[in-house]
Amino acid sequence: MYRLFAPIMGIIEVPFALLQKMLGHRRIAWVFLTPNLLLFAVFAFLPIILNMAYSVTGSEHILLSERPSVGGENFSVLLSCQNYFDPNSCQRDLFWRAVWNTIFFVVLQVGFMVGFSLITAVVLNRDIRARGFFRAVFFFPVLLSPVVVALIWKWILQRFGVLNAALDSLGLDSVDWLLEANLAFGWSVFLSVWAHMGFYTLILLAGLQAIPRDVYEAAQLDRASPWRIFRRITMPLLAPTMLVVLVLSLIKGVQTFDEVFAFTGGGPGSATTFIIQFIYQTGFAGTPRNFGLAAAASLLLAVVLVVLTALQFRANRSKVDG
Protein backbone atom coordinates (compact mmCIF):
# COMPACT_ATOMS: atom_id res chain seq x y z
CA MET A 1 0.00 0.00 0.00
CA TYR A 2 2.81 2.36 0.89
CA ARG A 3 4.57 1.61 -2.41
CA LEU A 4 1.39 2.45 -4.30
CA PHE A 5 0.88 5.89 -2.73
CA ALA A 6 4.55 6.86 -2.28
CA PRO A 7 4.97 8.31 -5.83
CA ILE A 8 1.74 10.29 -5.50
CA MET A 9 2.74 11.72 -2.12
CA GLY A 10 6.16 12.57 -3.56
CA ILE A 11 4.53 14.63 -6.32
CA ILE A 12 2.26 16.42 -3.84
CA GLU A 13 5.21 17.14 -1.57
CA VAL A 14 7.07 19.20 -4.19
CA PRO A 15 4.82 22.32 -4.26
CA PHE A 16 4.38 22.31 -0.48
CA ALA A 17 8.13 22.06 0.00
CA LEU A 18 8.57 25.12 -2.24
CA LEU A 19 5.86 26.98 -0.29
CA GLN A 20 7.57 26.11 2.98
CA LYS A 21 10.85 27.53 1.70
CA MET A 22 9.11 30.72 0.54
CA LEU A 23 6.89 31.27 3.60
CA GLY A 24 8.88 29.64 6.39
CA HIS A 25 7.86 27.05 8.97
CA ARG A 26 5.48 29.37 10.86
CA ARG A 27 3.55 30.75 7.91
CA ILE A 28 3.07 27.44 6.11
CA ALA A 29 0.47 26.50 8.73
CA TRP A 30 -1.84 29.22 7.40
CA VAL A 31 -1.85 27.49 4.00
CA PHE A 32 -3.49 24.43 5.59
CA LEU A 33 -5.81 26.52 7.75
CA THR A 34 -7.06 28.72 4.92
CA PRO A 35 -9.76 26.31 3.55
CA ASN A 36 -11.28 25.84 7.02
CA LEU A 37 -11.07 29.56 7.76
CA LEU A 38 -12.83 30.36 4.48
CA LEU A 39 -15.65 27.92 5.28
CA PHE A 40 -15.92 29.31 8.80
CA ALA A 41 -16.05 32.86 7.46
CA VAL A 42 -18.75 32.07 4.90
CA PHE A 43 -21.00 29.97 7.14
CA ALA A 44 -20.35 31.59 10.54
CA PHE A 45 -18.95 35.13 10.43
CA LEU A 46 -20.91 36.28 7.37
CA PRO A 47 -24.32 35.22 8.79
CA ILE A 48 -23.48 37.01 12.05
CA ILE A 49 -22.62 40.21 10.19
CA LEU A 50 -25.77 39.94 8.05
CA ASN A 51 -27.86 39.34 11.16
CA MET A 52 -26.47 42.50 12.75
CA ALA A 53 -27.24 44.43 9.58
CA TYR A 54 -30.82 43.14 9.40
CA SER A 55 -31.44 43.97 13.07
CA VAL A 56 -31.17 47.71 12.35
CA THR A 57 -33.33 47.69 9.21
CA GLY A 58 -37.05 47.49 8.49
CA SER A 59 -39.66 46.58 5.80
CA GLU A 60 -40.56 43.19 4.34
CA HIS A 61 -37.92 43.18 1.60
CA ILE A 62 -35.22 40.56 1.74
CA LEU A 63 -32.33 42.40 0.08
CA LEU A 64 -30.45 44.75 2.38
CA SER A 65 -30.27 47.36 -0.37
CA GLU A 66 -34.09 47.61 -0.29
CA ARG A 67 -34.38 47.76 3.51
CA PRO A 68 -34.34 51.23 5.13
CA SER A 69 -32.35 51.76 8.30
CA VAL A 70 -34.41 52.09 11.49
CA GLY A 71 -31.58 52.25 14.01
CA GLY A 72 -32.43 50.63 17.32
CA GLU A 73 -36.19 50.64 16.77
CA ASN A 74 -36.43 46.83 16.63
CA PHE A 75 -34.63 46.49 19.96
CA SER A 76 -36.82 49.22 21.44
CA VAL A 77 -39.98 47.38 20.35
CA LEU A 78 -38.81 44.13 21.93
CA LEU A 79 -37.71 45.76 25.19
CA SER A 80 -40.71 48.07 25.54
CA CYS A 81 -42.50 46.90 28.72
CA GLN A 82 -44.12 48.55 31.71
CA ASN A 83 -43.42 45.43 33.78
CA TYR A 84 -41.05 42.77 32.46
CA PHE A 85 -42.64 40.19 34.76
CA ASP A 86 -46.02 40.74 33.10
CA PRO A 87 -45.94 39.96 29.35
CA ASN A 88 -49.35 41.60 28.92
CA SER A 89 -47.74 44.99 29.62
CA CYS A 90 -45.18 44.57 26.82
CA GLN A 91 -45.50 45.84 23.28
CA ARG A 92 -44.47 42.40 22.03
CA ASP A 93 -46.18 40.22 24.61
CA LEU A 94 -45.48 36.98 22.72
CA PHE A 95 -41.74 37.71 22.84
CA TRP A 96 -41.77 38.04 26.62
CA ARG A 97 -44.01 35.01 27.03
CA ALA A 98 -41.44 33.10 25.00
CA VAL A 99 -38.65 34.55 27.15
CA TRP A 100 -40.26 33.47 30.43
CA ASN A 101 -41.21 30.08 29.00
CA THR A 102 -37.59 29.61 27.93
CA ILE A 103 -36.27 30.61 31.37
CA PHE A 104 -38.55 28.17 33.19
CA PHE A 105 -37.81 25.46 30.64
CA VAL A 106 -34.03 25.89 30.91
CA VAL A 107 -34.07 25.87 34.73
CA LEU A 108 -36.09 22.65 34.85
CA GLN A 109 -34.49 20.96 31.87
CA VAL A 110 -30.87 21.69 32.77
CA GLY A 111 -31.47 20.78 36.41
CA PHE A 112 -33.09 17.42 35.64
CA MET A 113 -30.71 16.77 32.74
CA VAL A 114 -27.53 17.25 34.75
CA GLY A 115 -28.92 15.45 37.81
CA PHE A 116 -30.13 12.36 35.98
CA SER A 117 -27.06 12.29 33.72
CA LEU A 118 -24.76 12.36 36.75
CA ILE A 119 -26.67 9.58 38.54
CA THR A 120 -26.75 7.47 35.38
CA ALA A 121 -23.04 8.00 34.70
CA VAL A 122 -22.10 7.02 38.26
CA VAL A 123 -24.19 3.83 38.03
CA LEU A 124 -22.88 2.90 34.58
CA ASN A 125 -19.31 3.51 35.73
CA ARG A 126 -19.61 0.65 38.21
CA ASP A 127 -18.92 -2.99 37.44
CA ILE A 128 -22.48 -4.16 36.77
CA ARG A 129 -23.89 -6.86 34.53
CA ALA A 130 -24.62 -5.92 30.90
CA ARG A 131 -22.96 -2.54 31.44
CA GLY A 132 -22.30 -2.10 27.72
CA PHE A 133 -25.93 -2.87 26.91
CA PHE A 134 -27.28 -0.29 29.35
CA ARG A 135 -24.83 2.33 28.07
CA ALA A 136 -26.15 1.74 24.55
CA VAL A 137 -29.77 1.92 25.77
CA PHE A 138 -29.27 5.31 27.42
CA PHE A 139 -27.40 6.69 24.41
CA PHE A 140 -29.82 5.37 21.79
CA PRO A 141 -32.33 8.31 21.94
CA VAL A 142 -29.48 10.69 21.05
CA LEU A 143 -29.14 8.92 17.69
CA LEU A 144 -32.77 9.58 16.79
CA SER A 145 -33.90 12.68 14.95
CA PRO A 146 -35.52 15.25 17.28
CA VAL A 147 -38.59 15.29 15.05
CA VAL A 148 -38.85 11.48 15.21
CA VAL A 149 -38.60 11.62 19.02
CA ALA A 150 -41.31 14.30 19.14
CA LEU A 151 -43.66 12.36 16.88
CA ILE A 152 -43.18 9.14 18.88
CA TRP A 153 -44.08 10.82 22.16
CA LYS A 154 -46.91 12.76 20.51
CA TRP A 155 -48.34 9.45 19.33
CA ILE A 156 -48.09 8.14 22.90
CA LEU A 157 -49.60 11.21 24.60
CA GLN A 158 -52.28 12.38 22.17
CA ARG A 159 -55.97 12.18 23.08
CA PHE A 160 -56.40 8.69 21.64
CA GLY A 161 -52.79 7.67 22.12
CA VAL A 162 -51.11 4.71 23.77
CA LEU A 163 -51.01 6.18 27.28
CA ASN A 164 -54.71 7.05 27.34
CA ALA A 165 -55.51 3.61 25.89
CA ALA A 166 -53.62 2.06 28.83
CA LEU A 167 -55.54 4.25 31.27
CA ASP A 168 -58.85 3.27 29.66
CA SER A 169 -57.97 -0.41 29.94
CA LEU A 170 -57.41 0.11 33.68
CA GLY A 171 -60.77 1.83 34.07
CA LEU A 172 -59.22 5.28 34.59
CA ASP A 173 -60.23 8.52 32.91
CA SER A 174 -58.28 9.73 29.93
CA VAL A 175 -56.17 12.87 30.28
CA ASP A 176 -55.60 15.60 27.70
CA TRP A 177 -51.84 15.52 28.15
CA LEU A 178 -51.08 17.99 25.35
CA LEU A 179 -54.13 20.23 25.68
CA GLU A 180 -53.49 21.53 29.21
CA ALA A 181 -50.77 24.17 29.50
CA ASN A 182 -48.96 22.84 32.57
CA LEU A 183 -49.06 19.24 31.41
CA ALA A 184 -47.82 20.11 27.92
CA PHE A 185 -44.98 22.17 29.39
CA GLY A 186 -44.00 19.37 31.78
CA TRP A 187 -44.01 16.77 29.04
CA SER A 188 -41.88 19.08 26.87
CA VAL A 189 -39.27 19.15 29.63
CA PHE A 190 -39.47 15.36 29.97
CA LEU A 191 -39.15 14.90 26.21
CA SER A 192 -36.02 17.04 26.03
CA VAL A 193 -34.39 15.31 29.00
CA TRP A 194 -35.22 11.85 27.63
CA ALA A 195 -33.88 12.69 24.17
CA HIS A 196 -30.55 14.28 25.19
CA MET A 197 -29.63 12.77 28.55
CA GLY A 198 -27.54 10.03 26.96
CA PHE A 199 -25.17 12.53 25.36
CA TYR A 200 -24.34 14.24 28.65
CA THR A 201 -24.19 10.89 30.44
CA LEU A 202 -21.50 9.83 27.99
CA ILE A 203 -19.48 12.99 28.68
CA LEU A 204 -19.74 12.54 32.45
CA LEU A 205 -18.89 8.86 32.12
CA ALA A 206 -15.70 9.77 30.28
CA GLY A 207 -14.89 12.25 33.05
CA LEU A 208 -15.45 9.59 35.72
CA GLN A 209 -13.23 7.11 33.93
CA ALA A 210 -10.45 9.71 33.75
CA ILE A 211 -10.27 9.90 37.57
CA PRO A 212 -7.33 7.75 38.78
CA ARG A 213 -8.36 4.59 40.61
CA ASP A 214 -5.51 5.06 43.08
CA VAL A 215 -7.38 7.96 44.65
CA TYR A 216 -10.43 5.79 45.38
CA GLU A 217 -8.27 2.96 46.72
CA ALA A 218 -6.52 5.36 49.11
CA ALA A 219 -9.87 6.70 50.31
CA GLN A 220 -11.18 3.17 50.89
CA LEU A 221 -8.06 2.33 52.91
CA ASP A 222 -8.85 5.36 55.07
CA ARG A 223 -12.37 3.91 55.54
CA ALA A 224 -14.11 6.87 53.92
CA SER A 225 -17.84 6.39 53.37
CA PRO A 226 -19.20 6.19 49.79
CA TRP A 227 -20.95 9.54 50.20
CA ARG A 228 -17.77 11.19 51.47
CA ILE A 229 -15.79 9.72 48.57
CA PHE A 230 -18.37 11.05 46.13
CA ARG A 231 -18.47 14.51 47.74
CA ARG A 232 -14.75 14.93 48.43
CA ILE A 233 -13.18 13.10 45.49
CA THR A 234 -15.57 12.45 42.63
CA MET A 235 -17.29 15.83 42.42
CA PRO A 236 -14.15 18.03 42.74
CA LEU A 237 -12.26 15.98 40.13
CA LEU A 238 -15.34 15.89 37.90
CA ALA A 239 -15.86 19.68 38.13
CA PRO A 240 -14.22 20.55 34.74
CA THR A 241 -16.39 17.96 32.99
CA MET A 242 -19.46 19.21 34.85
CA LEU A 243 -18.73 22.71 33.58
CA VAL A 244 -18.69 21.44 29.99
CA VAL A 245 -21.99 19.65 30.55
CA LEU A 246 -23.58 22.72 32.15
CA VAL A 247 -22.49 25.04 29.34
CA LEU A 248 -23.56 22.65 26.58
CA SER A 249 -26.91 21.82 28.22
CA LEU A 250 -27.61 25.49 28.89
CA ILE A 251 -26.96 26.49 25.28
CA LYS A 252 -28.96 23.52 24.00
CA GLY A 253 -31.83 24.29 26.38
CA VAL A 254 -32.09 27.92 25.31
CA GLN A 255 -31.95 26.91 21.64
CA THR A 256 -34.69 24.27 21.96
CA PHE A 257 -37.02 24.44 18.99
CA ASP A 258 -37.43 21.52 16.60
CA GLU A 259 -38.52 18.76 18.96
CA VAL A 260 -40.92 20.94 20.98
CA PHE A 261 -42.31 22.56 17.82
CA ALA A 262 -43.03 19.13 16.34
CA PHE A 263 -44.38 17.93 19.70
CA THR A 264 -46.81 20.72 20.64
CA GLY A 265 -46.46 23.40 17.95
CA GLY A 266 -45.91 25.92 20.73
CA GLY A 267 -49.30 25.26 22.27
CA PRO A 268 -51.69 25.03 23.84
CA GLY A 269 -51.90 28.75 23.29
CA SER A 270 -48.36 29.98 23.92
CA ALA A 271 -47.59 27.61 26.82
CA THR A 272 -44.66 25.94 25.03
CA THR A 273 -43.60 28.78 22.75
CA PHE A 274 -39.89 29.40 23.28
CA ILE A 275 -37.60 32.14 22.06
CA ILE A 276 -36.31 30.27 18.99
CA GLN A 277 -39.86 29.57 17.87
CA PHE A 278 -40.70 33.25 18.28
CA ILE A 279 -37.72 34.14 16.07
CA TYR A 280 -38.77 31.57 13.47
CA GLN A 281 -42.40 32.68 13.40
CA THR A 282 -41.53 36.38 13.31
CA GLY A 283 -38.94 36.11 10.56
CA PHE A 284 -40.17 33.26 8.39
CA ALA A 285 -43.58 31.78 9.26
CA GLY A 286 -45.55 34.89 10.21
CA THR A 287 -47.32 37.40 7.99
CA PRO A 288 -45.86 39.91 7.41
CA ARG A 289 -42.33 38.59 7.77
CA ASN A 290 -40.40 40.86 10.07
CA PHE A 291 -36.75 39.96 9.45
CA GLY A 292 -35.45 42.94 11.40
CA LEU A 293 -37.37 42.09 14.57
CA ALA A 294 -36.34 38.43 14.34
CA ALA A 295 -32.69 39.42 13.87
CA ALA A 296 -32.86 41.75 16.86
CA ALA A 297 -34.34 38.98 19.02
CA SER A 298 -31.61 36.56 17.96
CA LEU A 299 -28.91 39.10 18.84
CA LEU A 300 -30.41 39.62 22.30
CA LEU A 301 -30.43 35.85 22.73
CA ALA A 302 -26.78 35.62 21.65
CA VAL A 303 -25.76 38.29 24.16
CA VAL A 304 -27.56 36.46 26.99
CA LEU A 305 -25.87 33.17 26.07
CA VAL A 306 -22.43 34.78 26.00
CA VAL A 307 -23.00 36.42 29.39
CA LEU A 308 -24.30 33.21 30.99
CA THR A 309 -21.40 31.18 29.59
CA ALA A 310 -18.88 33.75 30.82
CA LEU A 311 -20.44 33.71 34.29
CA GLN A 312 -20.25 29.93 34.42
CA PHE A 313 -16.58 29.93 33.42
CA ARG A 314 -15.82 32.63 35.97
CA ALA A 315 -17.63 30.74 38.72
CA ASN A 316 -15.71 27.58 37.89
CA ARG A 317 -12.40 29.46 37.85
CA SER A 318 -13.11 31.03 41.23
CA LYS A 319 -13.84 27.56 42.67
CA VAL A 320 -10.57 26.20 41.27
CA ASP A 321 -8.54 29.19 42.49
CA GLY A 322 -10.27 29.14 45.85
PDB file of C-alpha atoms in Angstrom, residues 11 64 68 96 108 136 256 274 281:
ATOM      1  CA  ILE A  11       4.525  14.629  -6.320  1.00  0.00           C
ATOM      2  CA  LEU A  64     -30.453  44.753   2.381  1.00  0.00           C
ATOM      3  CA  PRO A  68     -34.336  51.229   5.133  1.00  0.00           C
ATOM      4  CA  TRP A  96     -41.768  38.043  26.619  1.00  0.00           C
ATOM      5  CA  LEU A 108     -36.087  22.652  34.855  1.00  0.00           C
ATOM      6  CA  ALA A 136     -26.152   1.743  24.553  1.00  0.00           C
ATOM      7  CA  THR A 256     -34.691  24.273  21.961  1.00  0.00           C
ATOM      8  CA  PHE A 274     -39.888  29.401  23.279  1.00  0.00           C
ATOM      9  CA  GLN A 281     -42.400  32.677  13.401  1.00  0.00           C
TER      10      GLN A 281
END
